[in-house]
mmCIF file of C-alpha atoms in Angstrom:
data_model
loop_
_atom_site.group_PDB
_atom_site.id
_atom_site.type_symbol
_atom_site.label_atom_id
_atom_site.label_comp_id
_atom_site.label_asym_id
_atom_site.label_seq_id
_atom_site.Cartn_x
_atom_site.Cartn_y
_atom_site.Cartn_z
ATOM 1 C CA UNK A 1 17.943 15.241 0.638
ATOM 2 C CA UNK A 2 23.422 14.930 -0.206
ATOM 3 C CA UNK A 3 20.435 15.444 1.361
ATOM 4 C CA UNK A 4 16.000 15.270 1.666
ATOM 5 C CA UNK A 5 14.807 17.433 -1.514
ATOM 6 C CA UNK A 6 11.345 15.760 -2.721
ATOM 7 C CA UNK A 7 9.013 18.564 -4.136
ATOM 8 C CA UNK A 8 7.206 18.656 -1.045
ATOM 9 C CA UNK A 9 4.536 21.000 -2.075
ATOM 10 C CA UNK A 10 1.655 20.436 0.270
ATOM 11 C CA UNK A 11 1.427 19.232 4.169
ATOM 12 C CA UNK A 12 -0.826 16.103 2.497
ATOM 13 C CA UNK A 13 1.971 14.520 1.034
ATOM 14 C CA UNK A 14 3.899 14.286 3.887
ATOM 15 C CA UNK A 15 1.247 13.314 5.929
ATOM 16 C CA UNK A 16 0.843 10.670 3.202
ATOM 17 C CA UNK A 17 4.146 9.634 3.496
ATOM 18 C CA UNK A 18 4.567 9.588 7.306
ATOM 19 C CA UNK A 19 1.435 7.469 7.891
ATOM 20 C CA UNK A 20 2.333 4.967 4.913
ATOM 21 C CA UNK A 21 5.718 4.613 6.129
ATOM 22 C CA UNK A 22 4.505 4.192 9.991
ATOM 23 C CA UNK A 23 2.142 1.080 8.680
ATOM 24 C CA UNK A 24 4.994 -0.287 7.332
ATOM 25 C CA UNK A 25 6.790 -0.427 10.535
ATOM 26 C CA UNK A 26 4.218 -1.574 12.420
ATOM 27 C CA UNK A 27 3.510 -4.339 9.927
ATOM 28 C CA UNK A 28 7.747 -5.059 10.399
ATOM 29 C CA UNK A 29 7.432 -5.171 14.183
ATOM 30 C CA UNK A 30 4.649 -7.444 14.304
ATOM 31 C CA UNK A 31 1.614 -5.499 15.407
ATOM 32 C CA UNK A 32 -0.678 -6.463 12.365
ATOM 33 C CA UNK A 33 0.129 -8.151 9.886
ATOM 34 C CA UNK A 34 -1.047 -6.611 5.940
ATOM 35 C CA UNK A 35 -2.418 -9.130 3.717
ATOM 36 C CA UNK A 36 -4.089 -8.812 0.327
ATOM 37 C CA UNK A 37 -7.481 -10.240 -0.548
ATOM 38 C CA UNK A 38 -7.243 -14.274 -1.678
ATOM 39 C CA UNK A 39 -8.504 -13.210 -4.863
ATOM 40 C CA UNK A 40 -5.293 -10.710 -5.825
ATOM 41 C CA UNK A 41 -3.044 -13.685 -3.668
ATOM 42 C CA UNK A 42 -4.534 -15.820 -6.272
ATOM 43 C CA UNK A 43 -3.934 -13.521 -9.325
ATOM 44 C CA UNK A 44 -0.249 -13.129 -8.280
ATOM 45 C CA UNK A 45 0.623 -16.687 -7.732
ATOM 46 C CA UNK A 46 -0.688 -17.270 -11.372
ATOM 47 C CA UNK A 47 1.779 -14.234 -12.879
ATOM 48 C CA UNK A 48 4.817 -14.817 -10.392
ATOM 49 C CA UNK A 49 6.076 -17.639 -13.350
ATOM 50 C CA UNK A 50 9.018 -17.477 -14.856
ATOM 51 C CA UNK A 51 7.477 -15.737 -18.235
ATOM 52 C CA UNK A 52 8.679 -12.021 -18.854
ATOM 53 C CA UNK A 53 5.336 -10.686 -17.587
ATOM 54 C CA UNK A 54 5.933 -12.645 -14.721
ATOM 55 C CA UNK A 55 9.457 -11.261 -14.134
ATOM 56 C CA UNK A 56 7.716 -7.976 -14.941
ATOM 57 C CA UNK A 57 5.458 -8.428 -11.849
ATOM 58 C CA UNK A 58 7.797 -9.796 -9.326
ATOM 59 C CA UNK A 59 10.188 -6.777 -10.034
ATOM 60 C CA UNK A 60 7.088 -4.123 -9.851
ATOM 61 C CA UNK A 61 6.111 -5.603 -6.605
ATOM 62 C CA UNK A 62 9.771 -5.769 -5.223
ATOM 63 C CA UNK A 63 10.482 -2.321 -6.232
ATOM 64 C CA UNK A 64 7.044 -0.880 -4.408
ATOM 65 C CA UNK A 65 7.816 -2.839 -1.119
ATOM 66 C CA UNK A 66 11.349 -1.137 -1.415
ATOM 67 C CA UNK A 67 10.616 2.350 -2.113
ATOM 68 C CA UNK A 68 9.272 3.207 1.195
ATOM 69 C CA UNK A 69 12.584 1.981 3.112
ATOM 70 C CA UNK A 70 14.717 3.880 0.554
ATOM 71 C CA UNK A 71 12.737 7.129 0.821
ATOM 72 C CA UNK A 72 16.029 9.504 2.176
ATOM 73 C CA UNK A 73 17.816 8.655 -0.454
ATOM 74 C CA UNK A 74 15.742 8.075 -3.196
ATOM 75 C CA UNK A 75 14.135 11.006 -2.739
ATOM 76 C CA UNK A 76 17.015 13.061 -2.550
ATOM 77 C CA UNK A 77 18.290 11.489 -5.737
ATOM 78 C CA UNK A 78 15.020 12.292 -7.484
ATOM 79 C CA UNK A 79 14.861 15.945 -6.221
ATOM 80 C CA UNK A 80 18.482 16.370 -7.837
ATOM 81 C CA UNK A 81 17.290 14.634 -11.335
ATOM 82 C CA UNK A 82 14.430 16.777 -11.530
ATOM 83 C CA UNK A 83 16.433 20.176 -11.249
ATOM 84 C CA UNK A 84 18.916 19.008 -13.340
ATOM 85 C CA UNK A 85 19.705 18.718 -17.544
ATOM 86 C CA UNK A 86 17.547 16.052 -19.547
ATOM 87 C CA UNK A 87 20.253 13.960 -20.650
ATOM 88 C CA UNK A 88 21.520 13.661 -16.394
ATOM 89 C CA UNK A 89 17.534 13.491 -15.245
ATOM 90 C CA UNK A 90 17.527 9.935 -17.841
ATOM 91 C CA UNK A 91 20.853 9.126 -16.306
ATOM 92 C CA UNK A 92 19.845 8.829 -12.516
ATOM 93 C CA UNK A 93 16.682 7.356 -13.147
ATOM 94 C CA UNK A 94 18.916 4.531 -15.184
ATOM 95 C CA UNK A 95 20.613 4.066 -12.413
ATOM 96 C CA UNK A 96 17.918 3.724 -10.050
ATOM 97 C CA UNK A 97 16.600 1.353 -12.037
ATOM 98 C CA UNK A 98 19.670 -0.656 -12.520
ATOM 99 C CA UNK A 99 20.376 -0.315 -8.747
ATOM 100 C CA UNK A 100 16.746 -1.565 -7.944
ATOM 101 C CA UNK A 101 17.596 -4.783 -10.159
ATOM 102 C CA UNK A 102 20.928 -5.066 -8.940
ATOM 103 C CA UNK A 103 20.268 -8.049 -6.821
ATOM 104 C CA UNK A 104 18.289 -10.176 -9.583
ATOM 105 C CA UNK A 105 21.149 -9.361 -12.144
ATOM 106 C CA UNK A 106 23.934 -10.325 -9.844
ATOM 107 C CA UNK A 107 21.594 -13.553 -8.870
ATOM 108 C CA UNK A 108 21.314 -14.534 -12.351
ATOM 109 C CA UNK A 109 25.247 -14.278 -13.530
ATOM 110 C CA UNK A 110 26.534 -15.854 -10.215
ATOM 111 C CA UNK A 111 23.344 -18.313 -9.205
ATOM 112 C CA UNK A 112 26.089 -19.690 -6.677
ATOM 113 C CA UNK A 113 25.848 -16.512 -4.595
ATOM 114 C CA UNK A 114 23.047 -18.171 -2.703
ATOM 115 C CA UNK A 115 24.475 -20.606 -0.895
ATOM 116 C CA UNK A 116 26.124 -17.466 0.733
ATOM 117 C CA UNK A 117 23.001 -16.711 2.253
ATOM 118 C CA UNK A 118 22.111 -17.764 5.699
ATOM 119 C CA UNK A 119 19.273 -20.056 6.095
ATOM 120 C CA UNK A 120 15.736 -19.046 7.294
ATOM 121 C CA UNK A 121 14.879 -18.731 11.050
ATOM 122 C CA UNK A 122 14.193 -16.970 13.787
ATOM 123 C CA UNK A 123 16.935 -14.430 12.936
ATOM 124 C CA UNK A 124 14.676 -13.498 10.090
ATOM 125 C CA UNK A 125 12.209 -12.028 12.746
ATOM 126 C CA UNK A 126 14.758 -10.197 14.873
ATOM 127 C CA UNK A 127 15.564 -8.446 11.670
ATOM 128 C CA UNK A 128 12.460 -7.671 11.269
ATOM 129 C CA UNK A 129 12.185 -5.584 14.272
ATOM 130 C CA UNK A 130 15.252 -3.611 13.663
ATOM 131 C CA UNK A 131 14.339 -2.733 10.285
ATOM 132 C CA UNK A 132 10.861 -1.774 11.781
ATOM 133 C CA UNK A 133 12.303 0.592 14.304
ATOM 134 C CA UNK A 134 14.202 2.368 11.565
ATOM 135 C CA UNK A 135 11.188 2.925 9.498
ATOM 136 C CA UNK A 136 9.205 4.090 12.655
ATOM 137 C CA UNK A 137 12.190 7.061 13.068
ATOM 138 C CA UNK A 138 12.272 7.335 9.431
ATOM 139 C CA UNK A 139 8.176 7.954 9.808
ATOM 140 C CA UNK A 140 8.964 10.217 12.850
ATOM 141 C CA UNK A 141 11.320 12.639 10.706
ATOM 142 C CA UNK A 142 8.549 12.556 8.102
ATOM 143 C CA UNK A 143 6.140 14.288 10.742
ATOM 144 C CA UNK A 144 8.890 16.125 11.454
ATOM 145 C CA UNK A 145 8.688 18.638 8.221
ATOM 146 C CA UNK A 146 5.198 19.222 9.049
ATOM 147 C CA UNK A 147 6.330 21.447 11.609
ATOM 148 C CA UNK A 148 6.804 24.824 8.665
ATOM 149 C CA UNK A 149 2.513 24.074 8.383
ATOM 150 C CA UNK A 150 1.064 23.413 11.522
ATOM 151 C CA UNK A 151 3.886 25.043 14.316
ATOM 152 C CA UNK A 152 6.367 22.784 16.249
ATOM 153 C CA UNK A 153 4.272 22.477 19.073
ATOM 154 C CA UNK A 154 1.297 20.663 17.220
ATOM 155 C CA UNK A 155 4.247 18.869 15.695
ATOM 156 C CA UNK A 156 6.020 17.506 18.954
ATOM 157 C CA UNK A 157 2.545 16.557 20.255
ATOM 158 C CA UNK A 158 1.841 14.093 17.465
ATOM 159 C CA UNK A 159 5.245 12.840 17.782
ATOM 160 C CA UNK A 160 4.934 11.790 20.931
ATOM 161 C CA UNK A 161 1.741 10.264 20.182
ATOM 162 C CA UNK A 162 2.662 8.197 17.821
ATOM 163 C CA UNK A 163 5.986 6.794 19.859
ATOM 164 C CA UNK A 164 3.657 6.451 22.705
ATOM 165 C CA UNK A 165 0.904 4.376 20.893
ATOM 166 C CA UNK A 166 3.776 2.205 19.496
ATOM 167 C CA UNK A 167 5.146 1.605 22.582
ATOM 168 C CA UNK A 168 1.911 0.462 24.182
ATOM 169 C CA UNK A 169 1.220 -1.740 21.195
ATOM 170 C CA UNK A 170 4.539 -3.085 21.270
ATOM 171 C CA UNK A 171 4.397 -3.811 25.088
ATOM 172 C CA UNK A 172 0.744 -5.486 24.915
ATOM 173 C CA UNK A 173 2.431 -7.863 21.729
ATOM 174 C CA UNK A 174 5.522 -8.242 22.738
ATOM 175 C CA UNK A 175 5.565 -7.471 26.393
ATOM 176 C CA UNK A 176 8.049 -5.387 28.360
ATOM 177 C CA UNK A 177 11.388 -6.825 27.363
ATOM 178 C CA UNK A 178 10.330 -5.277 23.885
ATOM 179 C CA UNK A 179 9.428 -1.806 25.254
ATOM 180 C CA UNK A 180 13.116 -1.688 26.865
ATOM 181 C CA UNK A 181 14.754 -2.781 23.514
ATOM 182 C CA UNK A 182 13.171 -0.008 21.891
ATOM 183 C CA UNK A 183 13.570 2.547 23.997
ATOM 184 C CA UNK A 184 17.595 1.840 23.994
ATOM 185 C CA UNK A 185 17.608 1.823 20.416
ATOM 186 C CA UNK A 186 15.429 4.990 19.932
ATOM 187 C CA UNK A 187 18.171 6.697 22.622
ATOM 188 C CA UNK A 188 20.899 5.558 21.303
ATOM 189 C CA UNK A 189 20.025 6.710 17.540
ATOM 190 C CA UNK A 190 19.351 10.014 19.081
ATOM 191 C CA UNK A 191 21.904 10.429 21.301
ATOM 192 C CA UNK A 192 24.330 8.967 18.116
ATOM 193 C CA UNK A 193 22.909 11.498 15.730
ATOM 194 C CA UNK A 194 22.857 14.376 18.257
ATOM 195 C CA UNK A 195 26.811 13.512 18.879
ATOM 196 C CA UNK A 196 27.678 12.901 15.152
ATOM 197 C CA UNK A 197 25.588 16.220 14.565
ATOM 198 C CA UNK A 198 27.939 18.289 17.146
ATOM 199 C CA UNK A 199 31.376 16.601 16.061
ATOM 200 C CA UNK A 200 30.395 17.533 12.270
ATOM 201 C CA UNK A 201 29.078 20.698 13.124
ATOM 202 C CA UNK A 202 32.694 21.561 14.051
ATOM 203 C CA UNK A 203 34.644 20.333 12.117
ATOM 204 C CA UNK A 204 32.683 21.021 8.677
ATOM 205 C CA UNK A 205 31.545 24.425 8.996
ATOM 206 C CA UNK A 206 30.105 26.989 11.513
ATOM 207 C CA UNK A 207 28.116 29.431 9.635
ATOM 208 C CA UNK A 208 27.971 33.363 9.855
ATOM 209 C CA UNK A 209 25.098 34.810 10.789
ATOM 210 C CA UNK A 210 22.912 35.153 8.098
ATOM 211 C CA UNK A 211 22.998 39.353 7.929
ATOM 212 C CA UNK A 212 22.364 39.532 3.629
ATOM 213 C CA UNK A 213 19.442 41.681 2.880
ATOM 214 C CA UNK A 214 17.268 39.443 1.019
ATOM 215 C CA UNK A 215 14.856 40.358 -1.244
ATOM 216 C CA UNK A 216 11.971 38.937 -1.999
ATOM 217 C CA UNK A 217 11.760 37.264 -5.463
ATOM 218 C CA UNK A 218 10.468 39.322 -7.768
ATOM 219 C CA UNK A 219 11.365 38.063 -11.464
ATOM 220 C CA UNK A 220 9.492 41.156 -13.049
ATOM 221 C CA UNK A 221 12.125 43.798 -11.329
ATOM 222 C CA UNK A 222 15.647 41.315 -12.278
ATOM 223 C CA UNK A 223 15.683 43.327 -15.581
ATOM 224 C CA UNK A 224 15.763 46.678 -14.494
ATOM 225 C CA UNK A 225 18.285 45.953 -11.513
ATOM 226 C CA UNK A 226 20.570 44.491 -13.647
ATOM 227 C CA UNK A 227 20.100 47.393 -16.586
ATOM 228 C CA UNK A 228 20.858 49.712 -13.464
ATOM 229 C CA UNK A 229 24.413 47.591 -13.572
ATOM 230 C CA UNK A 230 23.527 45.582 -10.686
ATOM 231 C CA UNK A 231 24.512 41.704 -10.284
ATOM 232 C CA UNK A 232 21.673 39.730 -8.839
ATOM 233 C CA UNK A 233 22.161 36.339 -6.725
ATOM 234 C CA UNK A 234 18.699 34.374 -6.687
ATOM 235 C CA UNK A 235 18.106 31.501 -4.193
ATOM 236 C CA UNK A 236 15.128 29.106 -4.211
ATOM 237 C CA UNK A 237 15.131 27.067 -1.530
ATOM 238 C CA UNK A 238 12.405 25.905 1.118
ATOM 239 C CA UNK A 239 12.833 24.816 4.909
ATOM 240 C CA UNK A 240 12.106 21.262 4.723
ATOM 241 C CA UNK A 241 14.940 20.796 1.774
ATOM 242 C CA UNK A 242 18.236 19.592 3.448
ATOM 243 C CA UNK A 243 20.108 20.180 0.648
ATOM 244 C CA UNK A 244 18.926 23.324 0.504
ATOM 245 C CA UNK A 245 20.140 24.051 4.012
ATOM 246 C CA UNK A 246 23.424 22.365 3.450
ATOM 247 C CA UNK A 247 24.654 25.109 0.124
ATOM 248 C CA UNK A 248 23.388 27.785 2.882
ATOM 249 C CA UNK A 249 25.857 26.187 5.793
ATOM 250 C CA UNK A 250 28.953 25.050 3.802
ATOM 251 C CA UNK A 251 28.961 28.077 1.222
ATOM 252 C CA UNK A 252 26.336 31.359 1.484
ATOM 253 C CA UNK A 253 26.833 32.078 4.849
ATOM 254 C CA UNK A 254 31.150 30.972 4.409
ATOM 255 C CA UNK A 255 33.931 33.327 3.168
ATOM 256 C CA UNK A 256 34.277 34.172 0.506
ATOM 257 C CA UNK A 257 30.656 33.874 -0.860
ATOM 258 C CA UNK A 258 29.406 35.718 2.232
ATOM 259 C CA UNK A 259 31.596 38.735 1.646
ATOM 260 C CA UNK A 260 30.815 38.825 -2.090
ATOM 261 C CA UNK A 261 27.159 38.772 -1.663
ATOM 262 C CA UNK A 262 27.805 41.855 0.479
ATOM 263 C CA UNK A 263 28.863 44.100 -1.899
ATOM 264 C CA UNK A 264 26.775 47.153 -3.183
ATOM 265 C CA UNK A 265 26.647 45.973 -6.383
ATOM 266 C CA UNK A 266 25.019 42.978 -5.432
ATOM 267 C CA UNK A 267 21.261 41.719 -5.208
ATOM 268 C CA UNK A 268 19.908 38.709 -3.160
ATOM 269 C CA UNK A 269 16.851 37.618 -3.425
ATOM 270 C CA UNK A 270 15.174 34.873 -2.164
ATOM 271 C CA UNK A 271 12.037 32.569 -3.492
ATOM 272 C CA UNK A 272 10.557 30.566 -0.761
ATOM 273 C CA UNK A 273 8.869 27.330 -1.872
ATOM 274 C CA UNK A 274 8.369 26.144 1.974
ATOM 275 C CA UNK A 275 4.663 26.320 1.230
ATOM 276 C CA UNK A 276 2.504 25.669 -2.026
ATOM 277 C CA UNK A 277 3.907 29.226 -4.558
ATOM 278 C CA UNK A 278 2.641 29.447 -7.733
ATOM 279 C CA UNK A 279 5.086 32.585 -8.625
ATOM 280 C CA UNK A 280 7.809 30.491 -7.105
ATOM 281 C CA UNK A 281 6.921 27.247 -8.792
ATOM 282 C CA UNK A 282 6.484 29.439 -12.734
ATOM 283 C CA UNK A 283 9.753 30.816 -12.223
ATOM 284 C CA UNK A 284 11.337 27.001 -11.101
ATOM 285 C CA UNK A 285 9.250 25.910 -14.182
ATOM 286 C CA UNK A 286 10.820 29.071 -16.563
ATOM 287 C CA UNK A 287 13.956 27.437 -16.261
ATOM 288 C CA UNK A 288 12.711 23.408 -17.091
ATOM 289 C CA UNK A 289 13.397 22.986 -13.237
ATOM 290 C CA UNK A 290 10.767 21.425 -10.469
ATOM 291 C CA UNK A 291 12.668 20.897 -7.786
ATOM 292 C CA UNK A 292 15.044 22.880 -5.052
ATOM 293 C CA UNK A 293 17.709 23.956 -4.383
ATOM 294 C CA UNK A 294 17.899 26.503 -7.483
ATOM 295 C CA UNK A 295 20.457 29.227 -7.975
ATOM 296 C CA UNK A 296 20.677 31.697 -10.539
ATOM 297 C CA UNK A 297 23.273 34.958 -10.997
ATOM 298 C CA UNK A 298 22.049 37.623 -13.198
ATOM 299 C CA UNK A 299 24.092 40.554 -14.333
ATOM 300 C CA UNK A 300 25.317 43.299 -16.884
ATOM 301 C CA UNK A 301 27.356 40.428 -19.037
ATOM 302 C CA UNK A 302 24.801 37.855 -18.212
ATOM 303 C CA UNK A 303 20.841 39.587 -18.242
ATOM 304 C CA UNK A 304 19.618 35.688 -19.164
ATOM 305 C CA UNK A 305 20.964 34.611 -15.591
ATOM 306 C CA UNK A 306 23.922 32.179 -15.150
ATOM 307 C CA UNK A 307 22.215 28.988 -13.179
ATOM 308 C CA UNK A 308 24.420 27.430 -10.755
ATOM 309 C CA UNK A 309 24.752 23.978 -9.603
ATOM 310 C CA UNK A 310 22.669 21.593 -7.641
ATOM 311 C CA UNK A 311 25.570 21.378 -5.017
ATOM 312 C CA UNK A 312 27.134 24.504 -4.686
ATOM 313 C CA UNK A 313 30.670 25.332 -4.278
ATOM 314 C CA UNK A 314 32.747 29.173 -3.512
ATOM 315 C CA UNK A 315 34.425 28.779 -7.079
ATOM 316 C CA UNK A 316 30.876 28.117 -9.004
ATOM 317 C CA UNK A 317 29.507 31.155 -6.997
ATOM 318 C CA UNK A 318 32.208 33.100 -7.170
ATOM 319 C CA UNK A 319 32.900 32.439 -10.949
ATOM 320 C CA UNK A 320 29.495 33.031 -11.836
ATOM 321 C CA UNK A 321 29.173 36.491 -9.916
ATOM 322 C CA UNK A 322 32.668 37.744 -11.640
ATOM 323 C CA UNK A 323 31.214 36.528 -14.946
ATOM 324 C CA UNK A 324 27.772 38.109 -14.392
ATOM 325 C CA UNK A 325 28.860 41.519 -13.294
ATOM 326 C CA UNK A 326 32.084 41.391 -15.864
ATOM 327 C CA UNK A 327 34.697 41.616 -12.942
ATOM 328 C CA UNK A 328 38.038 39.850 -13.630
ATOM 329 C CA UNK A 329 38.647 36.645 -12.038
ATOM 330 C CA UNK A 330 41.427 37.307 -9.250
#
């Protein structure tokens, strides 16, 4: 989540995710069309007015429809609040809510700010199709994470499943012409992302190989190693988190964390929350967190543990293992 960190703790909420986001791009490119019952069409029509339960209804409404299209980075926003202090967890939620109403609130102080708008037609529905094939990758990265649960071959099966259903739906709507569109965009957003990916991959950070001898977490035996004089660097993280991936890329496995963490004094272990952990989730919970990434340094000068931040840096890790162990900053 910055990167994809929802608390992903079971395969069913992704599937839940990835098929709810799939109907809504198949609703956007025009394959069915999702309509409520007259009855609720009725009840909403009566409570759209301009009363503040009426406001209250339209914004409710607006704010569901939008959720699903803002999932990457709403969710990675909402992993971050939920690991970090109460007073920032009330802040980022503020501003989600503020950035949800943004629109309305700008609408109301400058009401002349839609005349800027273009007019209805049949650009509307040309829109519509592009923001449909973004939610149908969006829905295919979804799948994606389900490959830690069920293997990446059962993975890349229903992948191409899915594109292959959409494309014969598209083609029996829409005909060919539609097929071709689609396929050009879905190459080009790979082939763009595969290109950005290589270009950044250079020139951000190439990582060591990963050659730390990681212990399991065990939260019972952190006392002991660090009465023994030993300096302890925990990391909870779990495959599907991005973030999670990015602190390991930029800054574990880069000097001079990775040389640090080498030392004999130091201990690394490592809580995996890929999959549904109930030790792993107590100790996130210990520590008034419910989300990864989560870093912790324990040592002589520090036996309560020295948690890190969300986004790591070398300095906070280095800092904290120099403060732990009582080393001099140098």
């Amino acid at each position: 989540m910055v990167g994809w960190g929802i608390q992903f703790q079971s395969s069913g909420f992704i599937i839940f995710m990835a098929v709810v986001t799939l109907l809504f791009a198949a609703n956007l490119l025009g394959l069915f069309n999702i309509q409520l019952p007259s009855s609720m069409n009725t009840w909403l029509a009566t409570k759209g007015d301009h009363s503040y339960g009426g406001h209250f209804i339209q914004g409710m409404f607006a704010t569901l429809l939008a959720t699903p299209c803002s999932a990457p980075f709403l969710g990675t926003a909402v992993a971050y609040a939920l690991g970090a202090s109460y007073g920032e967890l009330w802040l980022i939620f503020v501003a989600l809510g503020i950035g949800m109403s943004l629109p309305w609130i700008l609408f109301t102080i400058f009401p002349s700010l839609v005349k800027a708008f273009p007019r209805p037609g049949p650009w509307m529905n040309k829109l519509k199709v592009v923001f449909g094939a973004m939610m149908l990758l969006t829905s295919l990265w979804l799948t994606s994470l389900l490959s830690v649960f069920i293997g990446k071959p059962a993975t890349v099966a229903i992948i191409g499943i899915i594109l292959l259903t959409v494309f014969i739906l598209v083609g029996k709507t829409f005909w060919k012409k539609a097929v071709i569109l689609m396929s050009g965009f879905s190459v080009f957003a790979l082939g763009g992302g595969l290109i950005i990916g290589s270009i950044t991959a250079d020139s951000w950070s190439t990582p060591i190989v990963d050659n730390l001898h990681w212990q399991r977490l065990d939260a019972n035996s952190i006392p002991a190693l660090v009465a023994d004089g030993k300096t302890v660097f925990v990391d909870v993280t779990a495959d599907w988190c991005i973030t999670c991936k990015a602190n390991k890329i930029g800054v574990v496995l880069q000097e001079p964390v990775y040389s640090e963490l080498q030392q004999s004094n130091i201990v690394t272990m490592r809580g995996d929350w890929t999959t549904p952990s109930d030790s792993v989730t107590k100790y996130l919970q210990s520590y008034g967190r419910y989300g990864v990434p989560f870093n912790i340094v324990y040592g002589p000068n520090h036996p309560e543990g020295i948690p890190l931040p969300v986004i790591l840096t070398s300095e906070s890790i280095t800092q904290a293992l120099n403060a732990a162990s009582g080393t001099p900053n140098g």
